Tab-separated table of C-alpha atoms and ligand atoms in Angstrom:
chain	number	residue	atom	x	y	z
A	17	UNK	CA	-57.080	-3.350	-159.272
A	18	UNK	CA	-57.752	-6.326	-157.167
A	19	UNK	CA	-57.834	-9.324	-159.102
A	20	UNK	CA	-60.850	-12.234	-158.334
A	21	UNK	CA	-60.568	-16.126	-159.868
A	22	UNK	CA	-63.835	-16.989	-160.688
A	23	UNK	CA	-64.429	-21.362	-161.638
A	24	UNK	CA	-67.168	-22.145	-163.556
A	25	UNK	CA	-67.507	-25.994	-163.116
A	26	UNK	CA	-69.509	-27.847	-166.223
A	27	UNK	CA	-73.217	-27.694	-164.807
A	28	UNK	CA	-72.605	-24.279	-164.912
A	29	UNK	CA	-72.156	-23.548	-168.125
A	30	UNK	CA	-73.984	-26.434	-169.590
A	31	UNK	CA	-76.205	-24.669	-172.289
A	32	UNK	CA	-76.452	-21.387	-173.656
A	33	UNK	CA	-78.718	-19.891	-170.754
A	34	UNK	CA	-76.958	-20.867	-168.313
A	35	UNK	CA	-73.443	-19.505	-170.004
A	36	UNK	CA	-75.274	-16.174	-170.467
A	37	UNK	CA	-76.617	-16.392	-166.507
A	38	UNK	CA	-72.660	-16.660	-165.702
A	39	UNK	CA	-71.461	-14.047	-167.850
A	40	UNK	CA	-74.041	-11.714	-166.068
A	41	UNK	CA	-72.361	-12.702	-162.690
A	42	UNK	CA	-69.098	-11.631	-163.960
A	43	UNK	CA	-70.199	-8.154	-165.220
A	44	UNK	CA	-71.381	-7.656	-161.868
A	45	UNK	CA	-67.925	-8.454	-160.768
A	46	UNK	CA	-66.376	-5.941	-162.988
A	47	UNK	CA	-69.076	-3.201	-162.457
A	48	UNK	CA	-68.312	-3.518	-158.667
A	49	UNK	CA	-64.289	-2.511	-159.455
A	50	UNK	CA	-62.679	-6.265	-159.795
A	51	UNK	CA	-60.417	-7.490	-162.767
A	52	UNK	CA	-61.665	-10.757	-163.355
A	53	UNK	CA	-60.339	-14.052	-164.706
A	54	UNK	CA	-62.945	-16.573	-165.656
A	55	UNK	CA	-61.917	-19.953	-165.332
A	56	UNK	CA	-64.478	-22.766	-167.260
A	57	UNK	CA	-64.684	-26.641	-167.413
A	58	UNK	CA	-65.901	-28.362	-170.534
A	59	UNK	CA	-70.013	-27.637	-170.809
A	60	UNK	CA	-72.073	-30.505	-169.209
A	61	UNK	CA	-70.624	-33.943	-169.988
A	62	UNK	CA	-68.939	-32.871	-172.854
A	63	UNK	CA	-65.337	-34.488	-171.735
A	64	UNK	CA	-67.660	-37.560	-171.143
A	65	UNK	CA	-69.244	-37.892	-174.447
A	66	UNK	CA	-65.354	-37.216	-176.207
A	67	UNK	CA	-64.012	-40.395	-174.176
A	68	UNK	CA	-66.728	-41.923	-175.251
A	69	UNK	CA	-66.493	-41.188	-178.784
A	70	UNK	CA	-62.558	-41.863	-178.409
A	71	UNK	CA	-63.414	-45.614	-177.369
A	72	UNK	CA	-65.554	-45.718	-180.443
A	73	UNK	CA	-62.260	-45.208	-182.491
A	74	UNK	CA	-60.200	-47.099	-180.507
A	75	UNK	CA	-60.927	-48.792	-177.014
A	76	UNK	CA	-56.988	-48.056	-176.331
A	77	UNK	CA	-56.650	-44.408	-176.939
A	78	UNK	CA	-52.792	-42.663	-176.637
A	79	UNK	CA	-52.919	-40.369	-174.081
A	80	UNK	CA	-51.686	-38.019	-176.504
A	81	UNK	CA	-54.406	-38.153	-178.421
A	82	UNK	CA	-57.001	-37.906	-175.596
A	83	UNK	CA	-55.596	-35.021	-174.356
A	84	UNK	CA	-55.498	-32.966	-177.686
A	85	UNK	CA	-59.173	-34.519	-178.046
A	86	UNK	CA	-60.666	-33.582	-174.466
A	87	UNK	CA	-58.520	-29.919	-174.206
A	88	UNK	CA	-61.269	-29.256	-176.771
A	89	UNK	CA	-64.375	-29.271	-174.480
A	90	UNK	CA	-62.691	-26.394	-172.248
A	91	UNK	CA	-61.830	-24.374	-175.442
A	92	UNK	CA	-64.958	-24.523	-176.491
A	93	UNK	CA	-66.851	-23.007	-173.589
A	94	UNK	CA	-64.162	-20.217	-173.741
A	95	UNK	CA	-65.277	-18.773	-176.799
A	96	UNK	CA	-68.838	-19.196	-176.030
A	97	UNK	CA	-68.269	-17.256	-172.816
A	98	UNK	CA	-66.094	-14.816	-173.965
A	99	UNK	CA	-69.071	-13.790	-177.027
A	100	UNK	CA	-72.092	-13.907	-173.892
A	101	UNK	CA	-69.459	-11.269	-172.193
A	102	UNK	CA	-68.951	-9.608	-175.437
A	103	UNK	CA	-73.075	-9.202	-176.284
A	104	UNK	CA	-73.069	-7.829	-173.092
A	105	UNK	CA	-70.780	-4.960	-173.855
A	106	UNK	CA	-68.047	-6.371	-171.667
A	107	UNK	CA	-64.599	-6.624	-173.743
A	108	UNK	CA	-63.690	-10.545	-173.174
A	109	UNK	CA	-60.751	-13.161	-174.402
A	110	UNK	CA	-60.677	-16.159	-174.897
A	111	UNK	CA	-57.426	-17.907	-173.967
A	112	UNK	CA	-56.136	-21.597	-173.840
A	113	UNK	CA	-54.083	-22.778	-170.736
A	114	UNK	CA	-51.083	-22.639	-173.243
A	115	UNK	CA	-51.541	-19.147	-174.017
A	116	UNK	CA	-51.904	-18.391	-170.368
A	117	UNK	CA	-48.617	-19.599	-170.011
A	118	UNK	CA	-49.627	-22.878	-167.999
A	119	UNK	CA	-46.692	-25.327	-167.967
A	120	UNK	CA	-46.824	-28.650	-166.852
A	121	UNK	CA	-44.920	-32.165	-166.907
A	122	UNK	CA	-45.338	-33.970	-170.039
A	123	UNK	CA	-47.448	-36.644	-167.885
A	124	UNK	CA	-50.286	-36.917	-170.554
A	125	UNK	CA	-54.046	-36.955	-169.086
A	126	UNK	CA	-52.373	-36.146	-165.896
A	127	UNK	CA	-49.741	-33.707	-166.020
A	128	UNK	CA	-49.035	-31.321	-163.347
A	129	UNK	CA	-48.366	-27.667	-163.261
A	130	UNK	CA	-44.839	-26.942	-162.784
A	131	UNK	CA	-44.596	-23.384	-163.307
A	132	UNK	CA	-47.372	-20.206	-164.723
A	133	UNK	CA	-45.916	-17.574	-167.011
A	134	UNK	CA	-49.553	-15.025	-167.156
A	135	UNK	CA	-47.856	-12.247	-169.140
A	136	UNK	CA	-50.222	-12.350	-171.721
A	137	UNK	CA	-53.459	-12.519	-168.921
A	138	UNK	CA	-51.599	-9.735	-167.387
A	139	UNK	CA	-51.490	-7.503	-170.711
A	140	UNK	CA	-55.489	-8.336	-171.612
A	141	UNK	CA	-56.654	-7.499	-167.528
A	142	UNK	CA	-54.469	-4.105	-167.964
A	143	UNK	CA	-56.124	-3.802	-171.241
A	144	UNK	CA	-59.526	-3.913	-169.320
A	145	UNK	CA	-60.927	-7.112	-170.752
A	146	UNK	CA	-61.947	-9.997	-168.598
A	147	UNK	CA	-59.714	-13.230	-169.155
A	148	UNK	CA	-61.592	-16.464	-170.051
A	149	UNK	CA	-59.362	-19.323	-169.139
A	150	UNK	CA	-59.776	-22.849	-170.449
A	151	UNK	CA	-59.721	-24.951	-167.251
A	152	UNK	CA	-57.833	-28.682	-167.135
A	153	UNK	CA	-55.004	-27.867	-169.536
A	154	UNK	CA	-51.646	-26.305	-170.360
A	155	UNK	CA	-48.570	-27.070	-172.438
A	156	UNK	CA	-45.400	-29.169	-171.055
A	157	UNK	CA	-42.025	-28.559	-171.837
A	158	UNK	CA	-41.793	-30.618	-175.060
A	159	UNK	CA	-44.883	-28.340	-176.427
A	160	UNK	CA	-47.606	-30.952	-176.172
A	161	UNK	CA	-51.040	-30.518	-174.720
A	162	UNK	CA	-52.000	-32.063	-171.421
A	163	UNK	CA	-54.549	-32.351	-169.629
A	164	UNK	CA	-54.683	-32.209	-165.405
A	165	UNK	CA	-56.696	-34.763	-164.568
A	166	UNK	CA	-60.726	-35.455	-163.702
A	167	UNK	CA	-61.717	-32.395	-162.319
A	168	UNK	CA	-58.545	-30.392	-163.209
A	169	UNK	CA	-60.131	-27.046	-163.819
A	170	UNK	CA	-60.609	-26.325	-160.066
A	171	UNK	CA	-56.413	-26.439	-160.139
A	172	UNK	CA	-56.011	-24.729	-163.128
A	173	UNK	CA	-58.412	-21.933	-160.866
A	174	UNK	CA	-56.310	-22.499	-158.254
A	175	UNK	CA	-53.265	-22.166	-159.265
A	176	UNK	CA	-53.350	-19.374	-161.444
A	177	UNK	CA	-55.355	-17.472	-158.916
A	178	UNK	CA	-51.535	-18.065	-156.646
A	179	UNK	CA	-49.693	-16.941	-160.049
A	180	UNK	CA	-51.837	-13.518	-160.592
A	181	UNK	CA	-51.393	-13.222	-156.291
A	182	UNK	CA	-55.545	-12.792	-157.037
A	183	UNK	CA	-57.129	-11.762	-153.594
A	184	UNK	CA	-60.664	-13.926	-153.791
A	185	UNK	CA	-60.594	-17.500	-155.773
A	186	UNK	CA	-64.152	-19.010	-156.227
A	187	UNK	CA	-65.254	-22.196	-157.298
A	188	UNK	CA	-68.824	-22.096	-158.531
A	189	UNK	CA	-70.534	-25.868	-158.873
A	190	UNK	CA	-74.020	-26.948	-158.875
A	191	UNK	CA	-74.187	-27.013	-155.160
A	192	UNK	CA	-72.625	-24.290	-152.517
A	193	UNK	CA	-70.790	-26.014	-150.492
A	194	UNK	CA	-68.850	-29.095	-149.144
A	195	UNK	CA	-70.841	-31.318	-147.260
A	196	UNK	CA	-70.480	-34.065	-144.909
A	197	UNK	CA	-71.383	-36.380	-147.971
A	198	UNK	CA	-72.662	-36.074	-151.240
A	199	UNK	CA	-75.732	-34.337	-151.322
A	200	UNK	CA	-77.502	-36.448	-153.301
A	201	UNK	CA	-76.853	-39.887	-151.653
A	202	UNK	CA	-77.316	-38.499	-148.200
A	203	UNK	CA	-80.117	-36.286	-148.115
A	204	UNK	CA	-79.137	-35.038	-144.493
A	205	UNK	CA	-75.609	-34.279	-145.096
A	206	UNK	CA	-75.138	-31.101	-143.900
A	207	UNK	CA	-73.111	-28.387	-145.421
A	208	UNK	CA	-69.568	-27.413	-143.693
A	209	UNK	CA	-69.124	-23.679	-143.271
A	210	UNK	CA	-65.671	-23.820	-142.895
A	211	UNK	CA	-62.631	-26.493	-143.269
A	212	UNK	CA	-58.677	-26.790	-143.052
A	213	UNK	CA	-56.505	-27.718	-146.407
A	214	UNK	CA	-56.399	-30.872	-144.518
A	215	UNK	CA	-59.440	-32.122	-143.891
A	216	UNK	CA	-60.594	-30.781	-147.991
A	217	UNK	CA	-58.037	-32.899	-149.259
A	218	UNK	CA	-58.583	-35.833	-147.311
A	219	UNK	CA	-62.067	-35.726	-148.229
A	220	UNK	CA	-61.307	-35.129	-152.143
A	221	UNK	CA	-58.524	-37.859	-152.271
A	222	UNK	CA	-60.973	-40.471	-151.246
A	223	UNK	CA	-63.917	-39.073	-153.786
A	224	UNK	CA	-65.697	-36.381	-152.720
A	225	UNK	CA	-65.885	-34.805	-155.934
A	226	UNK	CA	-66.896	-31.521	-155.420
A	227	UNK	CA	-63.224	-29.974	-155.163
A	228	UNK	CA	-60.348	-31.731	-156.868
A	229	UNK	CA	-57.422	-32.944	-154.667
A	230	UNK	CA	-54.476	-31.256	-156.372
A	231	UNK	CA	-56.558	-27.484	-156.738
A	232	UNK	CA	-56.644	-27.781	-152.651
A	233	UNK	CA	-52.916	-29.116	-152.619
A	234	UNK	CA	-51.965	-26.385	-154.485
A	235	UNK	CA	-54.400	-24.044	-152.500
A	236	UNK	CA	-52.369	-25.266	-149.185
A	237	UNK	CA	-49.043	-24.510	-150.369
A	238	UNK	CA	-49.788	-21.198	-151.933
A	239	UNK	CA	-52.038	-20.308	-148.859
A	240	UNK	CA	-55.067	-19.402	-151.488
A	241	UNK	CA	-58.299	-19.405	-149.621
A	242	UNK	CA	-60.983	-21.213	-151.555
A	243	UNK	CA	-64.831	-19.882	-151.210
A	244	UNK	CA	-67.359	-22.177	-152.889
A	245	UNK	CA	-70.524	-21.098	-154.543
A	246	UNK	CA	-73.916	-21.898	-156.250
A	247	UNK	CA	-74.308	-20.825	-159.756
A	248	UNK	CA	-78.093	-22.422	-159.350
A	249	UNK	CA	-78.275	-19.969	-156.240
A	250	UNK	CA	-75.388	-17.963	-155.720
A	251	UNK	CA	-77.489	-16.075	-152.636
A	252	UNK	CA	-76.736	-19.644	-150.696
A	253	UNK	CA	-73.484	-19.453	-148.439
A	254	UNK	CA	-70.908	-21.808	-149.421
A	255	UNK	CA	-67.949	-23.306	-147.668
A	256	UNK	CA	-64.607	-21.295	-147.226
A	257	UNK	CA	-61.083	-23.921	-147.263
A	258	UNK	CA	-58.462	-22.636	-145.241
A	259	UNK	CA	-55.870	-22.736	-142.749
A	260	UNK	CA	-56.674	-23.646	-139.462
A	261	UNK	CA	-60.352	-22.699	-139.043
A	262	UNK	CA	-61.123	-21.009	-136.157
A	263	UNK	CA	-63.130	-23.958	-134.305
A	264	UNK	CA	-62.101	-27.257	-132.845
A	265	UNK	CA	-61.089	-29.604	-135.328
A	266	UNK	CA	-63.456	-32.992	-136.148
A	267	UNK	CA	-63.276	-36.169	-134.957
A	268	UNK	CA	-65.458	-36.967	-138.434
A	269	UNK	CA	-65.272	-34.620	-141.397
A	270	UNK	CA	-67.502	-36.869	-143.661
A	271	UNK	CA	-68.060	-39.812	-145.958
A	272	UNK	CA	-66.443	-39.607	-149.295
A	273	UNK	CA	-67.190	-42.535	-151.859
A	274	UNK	CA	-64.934	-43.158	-155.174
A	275	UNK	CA	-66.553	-45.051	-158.034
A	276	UNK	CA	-65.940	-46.828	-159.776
A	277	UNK	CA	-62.488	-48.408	-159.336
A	278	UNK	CA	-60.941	-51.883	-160.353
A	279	UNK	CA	-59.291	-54.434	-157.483
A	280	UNK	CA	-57.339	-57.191	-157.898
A	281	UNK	CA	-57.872	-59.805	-155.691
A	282	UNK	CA	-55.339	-62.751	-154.945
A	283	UNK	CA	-56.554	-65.696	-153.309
A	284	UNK	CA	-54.481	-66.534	-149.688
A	285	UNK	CA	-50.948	-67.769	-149.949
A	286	UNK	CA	-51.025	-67.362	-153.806
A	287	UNK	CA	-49.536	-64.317	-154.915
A	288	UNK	CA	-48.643	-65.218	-158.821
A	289	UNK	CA	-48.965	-62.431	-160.604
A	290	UNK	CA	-47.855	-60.019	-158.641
A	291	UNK	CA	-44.746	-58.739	-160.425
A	292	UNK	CA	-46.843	-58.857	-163.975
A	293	UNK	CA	-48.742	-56.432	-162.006
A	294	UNK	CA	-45.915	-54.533	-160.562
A	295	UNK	CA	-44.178	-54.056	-164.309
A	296	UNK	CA	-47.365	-52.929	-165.377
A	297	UNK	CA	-47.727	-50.012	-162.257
A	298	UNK	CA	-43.628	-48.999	-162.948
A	299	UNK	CA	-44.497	-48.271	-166.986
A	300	UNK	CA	-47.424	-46.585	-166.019
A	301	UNK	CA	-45.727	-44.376	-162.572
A	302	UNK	CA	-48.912	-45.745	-161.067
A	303	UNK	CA	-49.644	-45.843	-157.491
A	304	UNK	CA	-52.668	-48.318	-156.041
A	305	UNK	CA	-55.045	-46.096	-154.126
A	306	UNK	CA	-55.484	-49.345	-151.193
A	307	UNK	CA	-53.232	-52.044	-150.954
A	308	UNK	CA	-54.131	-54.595	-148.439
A	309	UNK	CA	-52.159	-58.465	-147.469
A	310	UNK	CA	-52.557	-61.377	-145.011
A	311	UNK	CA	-49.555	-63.194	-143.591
A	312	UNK	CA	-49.175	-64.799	-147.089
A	313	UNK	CA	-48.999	-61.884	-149.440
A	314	UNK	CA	-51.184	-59.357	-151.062
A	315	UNK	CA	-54.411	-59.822	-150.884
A	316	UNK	CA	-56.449	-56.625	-152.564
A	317	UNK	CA	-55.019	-53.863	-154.608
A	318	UNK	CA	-57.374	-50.783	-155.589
A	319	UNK	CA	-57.363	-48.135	-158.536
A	320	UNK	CA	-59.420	-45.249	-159.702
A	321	UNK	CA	-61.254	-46.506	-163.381
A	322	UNK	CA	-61.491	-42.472	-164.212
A	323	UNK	CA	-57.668	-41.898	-163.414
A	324	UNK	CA	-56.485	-44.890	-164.949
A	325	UNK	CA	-58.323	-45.808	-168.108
A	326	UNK	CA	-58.153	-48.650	-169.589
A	327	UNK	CA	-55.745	-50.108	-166.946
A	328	UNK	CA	-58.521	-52.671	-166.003
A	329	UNK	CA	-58.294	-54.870	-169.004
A	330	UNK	CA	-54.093	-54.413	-169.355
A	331	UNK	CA	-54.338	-55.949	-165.576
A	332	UNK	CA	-56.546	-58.987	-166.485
A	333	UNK	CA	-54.084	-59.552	-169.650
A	334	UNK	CA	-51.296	-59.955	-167.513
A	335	UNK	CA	-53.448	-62.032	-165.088
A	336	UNK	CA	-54.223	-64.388	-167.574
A	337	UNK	CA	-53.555	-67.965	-166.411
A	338	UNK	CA	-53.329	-66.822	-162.602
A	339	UNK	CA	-55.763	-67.230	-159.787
A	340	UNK	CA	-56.080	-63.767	-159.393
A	341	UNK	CA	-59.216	-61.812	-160.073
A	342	UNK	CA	-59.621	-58.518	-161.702
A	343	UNK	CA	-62.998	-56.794	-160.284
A	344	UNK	CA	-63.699	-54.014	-162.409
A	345	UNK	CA	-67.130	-51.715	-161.310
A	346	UNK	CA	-66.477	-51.725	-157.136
A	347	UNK	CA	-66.217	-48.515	-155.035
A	348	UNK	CA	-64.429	-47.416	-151.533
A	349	UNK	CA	-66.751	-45.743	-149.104
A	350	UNK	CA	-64.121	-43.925	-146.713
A	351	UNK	CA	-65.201	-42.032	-143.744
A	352	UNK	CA	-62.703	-39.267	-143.509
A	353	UNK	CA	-61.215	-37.812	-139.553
A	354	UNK	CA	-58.943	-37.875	-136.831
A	355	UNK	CA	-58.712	-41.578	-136.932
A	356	UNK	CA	-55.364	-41.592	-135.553
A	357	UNK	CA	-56.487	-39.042	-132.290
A	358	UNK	CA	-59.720	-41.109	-132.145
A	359	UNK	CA	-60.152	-44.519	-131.225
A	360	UNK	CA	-63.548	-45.376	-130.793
A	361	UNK	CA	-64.337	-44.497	-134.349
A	362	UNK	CA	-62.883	-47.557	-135.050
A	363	UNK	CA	-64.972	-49.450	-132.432
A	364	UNK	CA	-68.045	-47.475	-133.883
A	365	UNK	CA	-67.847	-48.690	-137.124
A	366	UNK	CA	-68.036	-52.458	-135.851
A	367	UNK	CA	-72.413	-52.594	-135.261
A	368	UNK	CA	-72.123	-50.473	-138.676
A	369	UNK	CA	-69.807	-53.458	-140.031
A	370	UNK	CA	-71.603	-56.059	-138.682
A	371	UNK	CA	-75.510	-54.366	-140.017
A	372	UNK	CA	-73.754	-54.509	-143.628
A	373	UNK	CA	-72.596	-57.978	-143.682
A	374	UNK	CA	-71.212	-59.888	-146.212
A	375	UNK	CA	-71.461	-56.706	-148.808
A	376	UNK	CA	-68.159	-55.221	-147.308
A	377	UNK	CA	-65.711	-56.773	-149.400
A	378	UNK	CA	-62.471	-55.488	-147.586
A	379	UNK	CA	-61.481	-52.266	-144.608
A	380	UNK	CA	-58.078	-50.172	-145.228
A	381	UNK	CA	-57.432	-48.282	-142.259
A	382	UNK	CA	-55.080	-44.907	-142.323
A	383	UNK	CA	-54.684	-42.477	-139.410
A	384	UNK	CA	-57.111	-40.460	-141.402
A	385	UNK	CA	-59.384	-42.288	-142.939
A	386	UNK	CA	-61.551	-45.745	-142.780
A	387	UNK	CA	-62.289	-47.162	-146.195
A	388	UNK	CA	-64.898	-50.116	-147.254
A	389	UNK	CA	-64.458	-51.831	-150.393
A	390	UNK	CA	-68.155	-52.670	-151.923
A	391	UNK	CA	-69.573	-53.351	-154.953
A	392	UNK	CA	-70.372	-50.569	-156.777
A	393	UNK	CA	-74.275	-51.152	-156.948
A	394	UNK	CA	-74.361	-50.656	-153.347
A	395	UNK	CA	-72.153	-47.825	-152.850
A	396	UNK	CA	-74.715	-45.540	-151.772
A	397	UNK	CA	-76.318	-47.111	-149.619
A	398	UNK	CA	-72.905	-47.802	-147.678
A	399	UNK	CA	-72.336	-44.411	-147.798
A	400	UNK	CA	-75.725	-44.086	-146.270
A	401	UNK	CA	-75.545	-46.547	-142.934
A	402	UNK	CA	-71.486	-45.409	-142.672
A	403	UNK	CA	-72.794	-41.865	-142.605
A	404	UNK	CA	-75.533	-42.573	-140.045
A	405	UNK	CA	-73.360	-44.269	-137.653
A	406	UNK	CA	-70.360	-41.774	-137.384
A	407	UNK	CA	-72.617	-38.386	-138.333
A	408	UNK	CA	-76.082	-38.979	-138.486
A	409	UNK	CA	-78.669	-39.845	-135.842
A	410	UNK	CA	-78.275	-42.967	-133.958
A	411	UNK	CA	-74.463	-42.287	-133.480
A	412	UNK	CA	-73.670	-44.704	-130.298
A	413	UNK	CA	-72.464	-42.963	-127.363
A	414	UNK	CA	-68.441	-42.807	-126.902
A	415	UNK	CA	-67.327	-44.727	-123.911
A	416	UNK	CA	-63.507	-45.202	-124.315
A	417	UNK	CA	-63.259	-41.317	-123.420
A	418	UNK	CA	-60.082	-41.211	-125.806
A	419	UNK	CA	-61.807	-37.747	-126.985
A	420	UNK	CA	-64.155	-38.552	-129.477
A	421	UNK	CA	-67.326	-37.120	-129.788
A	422	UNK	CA	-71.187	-37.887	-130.159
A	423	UNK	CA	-71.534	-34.776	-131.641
A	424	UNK	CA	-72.433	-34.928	-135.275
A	425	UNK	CA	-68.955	-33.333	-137.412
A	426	UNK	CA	-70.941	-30.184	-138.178
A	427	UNK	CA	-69.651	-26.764	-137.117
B	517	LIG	P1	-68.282	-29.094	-161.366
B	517	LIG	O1	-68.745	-29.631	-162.680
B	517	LIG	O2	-68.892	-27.784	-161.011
B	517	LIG	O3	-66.800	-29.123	-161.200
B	517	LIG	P2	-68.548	-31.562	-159.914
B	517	LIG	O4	-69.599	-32.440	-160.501
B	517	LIG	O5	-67.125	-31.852	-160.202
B	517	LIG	O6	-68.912	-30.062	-160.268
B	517	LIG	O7	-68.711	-31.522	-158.309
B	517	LIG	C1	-69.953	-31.174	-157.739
B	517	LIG	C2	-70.687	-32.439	-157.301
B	517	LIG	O8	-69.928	-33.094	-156.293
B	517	LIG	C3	-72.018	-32.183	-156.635
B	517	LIG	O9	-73.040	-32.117	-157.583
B	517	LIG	C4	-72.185	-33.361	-155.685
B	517	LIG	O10	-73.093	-34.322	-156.177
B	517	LIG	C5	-70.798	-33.996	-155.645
B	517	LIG	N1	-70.278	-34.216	-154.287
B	517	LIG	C6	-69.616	-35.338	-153.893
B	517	LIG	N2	-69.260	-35.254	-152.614
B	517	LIG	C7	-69.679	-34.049	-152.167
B	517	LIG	C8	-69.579	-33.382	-150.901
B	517	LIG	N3	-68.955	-33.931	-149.837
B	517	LIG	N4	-70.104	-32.139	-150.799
B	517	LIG	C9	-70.711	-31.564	-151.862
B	517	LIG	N5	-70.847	-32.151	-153.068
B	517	LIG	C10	-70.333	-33.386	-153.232
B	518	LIG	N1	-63.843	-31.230	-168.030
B	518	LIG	C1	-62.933	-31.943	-167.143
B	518	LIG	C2	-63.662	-33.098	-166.474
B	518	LIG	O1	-64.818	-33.337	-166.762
B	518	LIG	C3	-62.279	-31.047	-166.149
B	518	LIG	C4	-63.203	-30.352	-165.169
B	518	LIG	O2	-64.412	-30.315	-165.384
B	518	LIG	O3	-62.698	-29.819	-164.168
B	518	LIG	O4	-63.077	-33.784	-165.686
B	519	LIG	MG1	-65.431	-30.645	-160.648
């Protein structure tokens, strides 16, 4: 039988009704001929309120420890699931990424999958039950728990949906679809029907939530197609990542915004610090998400606060004594597109540059992407004037002709 991934995000399965609404969706799955593997994220803002409790312990946690602790949220939901299937007369199990054969790195709180052995999902789908995966986790080569990540159990979906050769993977969420920005900051952000592996994981890697970076990385190599969904409506059509789309590619995909994140700034000409900070980045195998210098040296560095916990106050330890300033609580507003292949985007962010003013604290500029560096308080409304000028109404006509469009991104 043909085997469908099904991803359960953590608004989906946030209390008991709405675990029980989900568990009806996958009995209709099986009823219409489908093996199914459920794949579930911690319910709510459970993984939330464990970090939070962790820092209660200790504000320095091992990432050891943290994983073992926040593995837990996904487990639970499992068993929870796997009973709603069970009252429902559908045999169910329950099984950990470990027992699914999951392996990753032994990169703790952000290990990646290296390799899935799914014997034992293999033996429970022949044996007719429905698989109930915890999301976000697996077991590295030294036999620790890890975790994947923020947002790790649309990979763990992913991924084992490439490892069972499953022919439909779908991410369910609180919303349908990818849209041109988050939903909820841009009220007329319109939803994209379709988009490459490209343009999803541009728009992930600079925030957009609402698929995680490595499941569409993995997606792209193993040439899984993902289909998004609505467990609020699931009779709303969602978006479907892929390979080449069939229609033109954008000169905009969207606005993504990450938040919060930590810079260090150096003042000009005065770069002490700068190897504390670069001893610190080697022990860690971290990678700054902007780096940006004058003629003198560095001037701004950039880092995801969910990715890299704790990092924030290490930074200003090792900054003590220096003129350089660790800004904890800021965010990147990036519009995402064809940067490279189009110009005047460039040239059309200038009146949008010049309406925000002083709040734009620094631009990186990649062939794919234009990001702001704000404050975090006014992050949204950033996103907000950056989608307006490139998207939204009011877009000002092209007139360097080097291709790029007045057309709002939408398909
Ligand atoms: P889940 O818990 O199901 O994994 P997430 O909270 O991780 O869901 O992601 C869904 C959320 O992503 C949405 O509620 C929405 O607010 C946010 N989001 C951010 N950017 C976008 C975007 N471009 N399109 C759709 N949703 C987005
Ligand atoms: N529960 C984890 C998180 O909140 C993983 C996930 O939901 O995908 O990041
Ligand atoms: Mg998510």
């Amino acid at each position: 039988m043909a085997i469908q991934v099904l991803k359960f995000g953590g608004s989906s399965v946030a209390d008991p009704e709405r675990i029980g609404r989900v568990a009806e969706v996958v009995v209709q799955r099986r009823r219409e001929g489908h093996d199914v593997v459920v794949v579930v994220s911690a319910m709510g803002r459970t993984t939330d309120q464990l970090l939070d409790l962790a820092r209660q312990i200790n504000p320095n946690p091992s990432t050891r420890e943290l994983d073992m602790l926040l593995s837990v949220g996904e487990r639970t939901t499992t068993a929870l699931m796997a009973m709603a299937l069970q009252r429902l007369g559908q045999e169910a199990v329950s099984l950990t990424g470990s027992q699914c054969g999951i392996l990753t790195n032994a990169s703790h709180s952000h290990a990646r999958i290296i390799e899935i052995r799914p014997f034992r999902v293999w033996d429970e789908l022949e044996a007719g039950r429905v698989v109930v995966v915890a999301g976000y986790q697996g077991t590295s080569y030294k036999r620790e728990i890890t975790t994947l990540g923020r947002g790790g159990s649309d990979t763990t979906a992913v991924a084992l949906a490439a490892a069972l050769g499953a022919e439909r993977c779908e991410i369910w969420s609180d919303i349908e679809g990818v849209y041109t920005a988050d939903p909820r900051v841009v009220l007329d952000a319109g939803r994209l029907q379709e988009l490459s592996y490209e343009e999803m994981l541009d728009l992930s890697r600079f925030g957009a939530k609402v698929l995680n970076a490595e499941a569409v990385e993995f997606a792209r190599r193993a040439g899984i197609v993902i289909y998004t969904r609505s467990s609020v409506d699931p009779s709303l059509p969602g978006s479907v990542i892929r390979a080449n789309p069939p229609a033109e590619p954008r000169a905009v995909t969207g606005v993504a915004c990450r938040r919060p994140v930590t810079a260090v700034e150096w003042p000009p000409g005065d770069g002490a610090g700068l190897e504390a900070v670069q001893e610190v980045l080697r022990e860690r195998a971290l990678v700054p998400d902007f780096v940006t210098g004058t003629a003198t040296g560095i001037a701004w560095m950039v880092f995801s606060e969910s990715a890299n916990p704790g990092l924030g106050t290490v930074l200003g330890e090792v900054l003590a004594g220096t003129r350089a300033g660790v800004r904890p609580g800021l965010a990147t507003v990036t519009a995402v597109g064809d940067v490279a292949a189009h110009e005047d985007l460039r040239t059309r962010m200038l009146p949008c540059l010049e309406e925000l003013g002083g709040q734009v604290l620094a631009m990186f500029l990649s062939p794919v992407a234009i990001t702001l560096l704000v404050e975090g308080g006014v992050a949204d409304l950033v996103t907000r004037r950056v989608h307006r000028w490139l998207l939204g109404e009011g877009v000002p006509p092209v007139r360097d002709g080097s291709g790029g469009t007045n057309v709002p991104g939408m398909r």
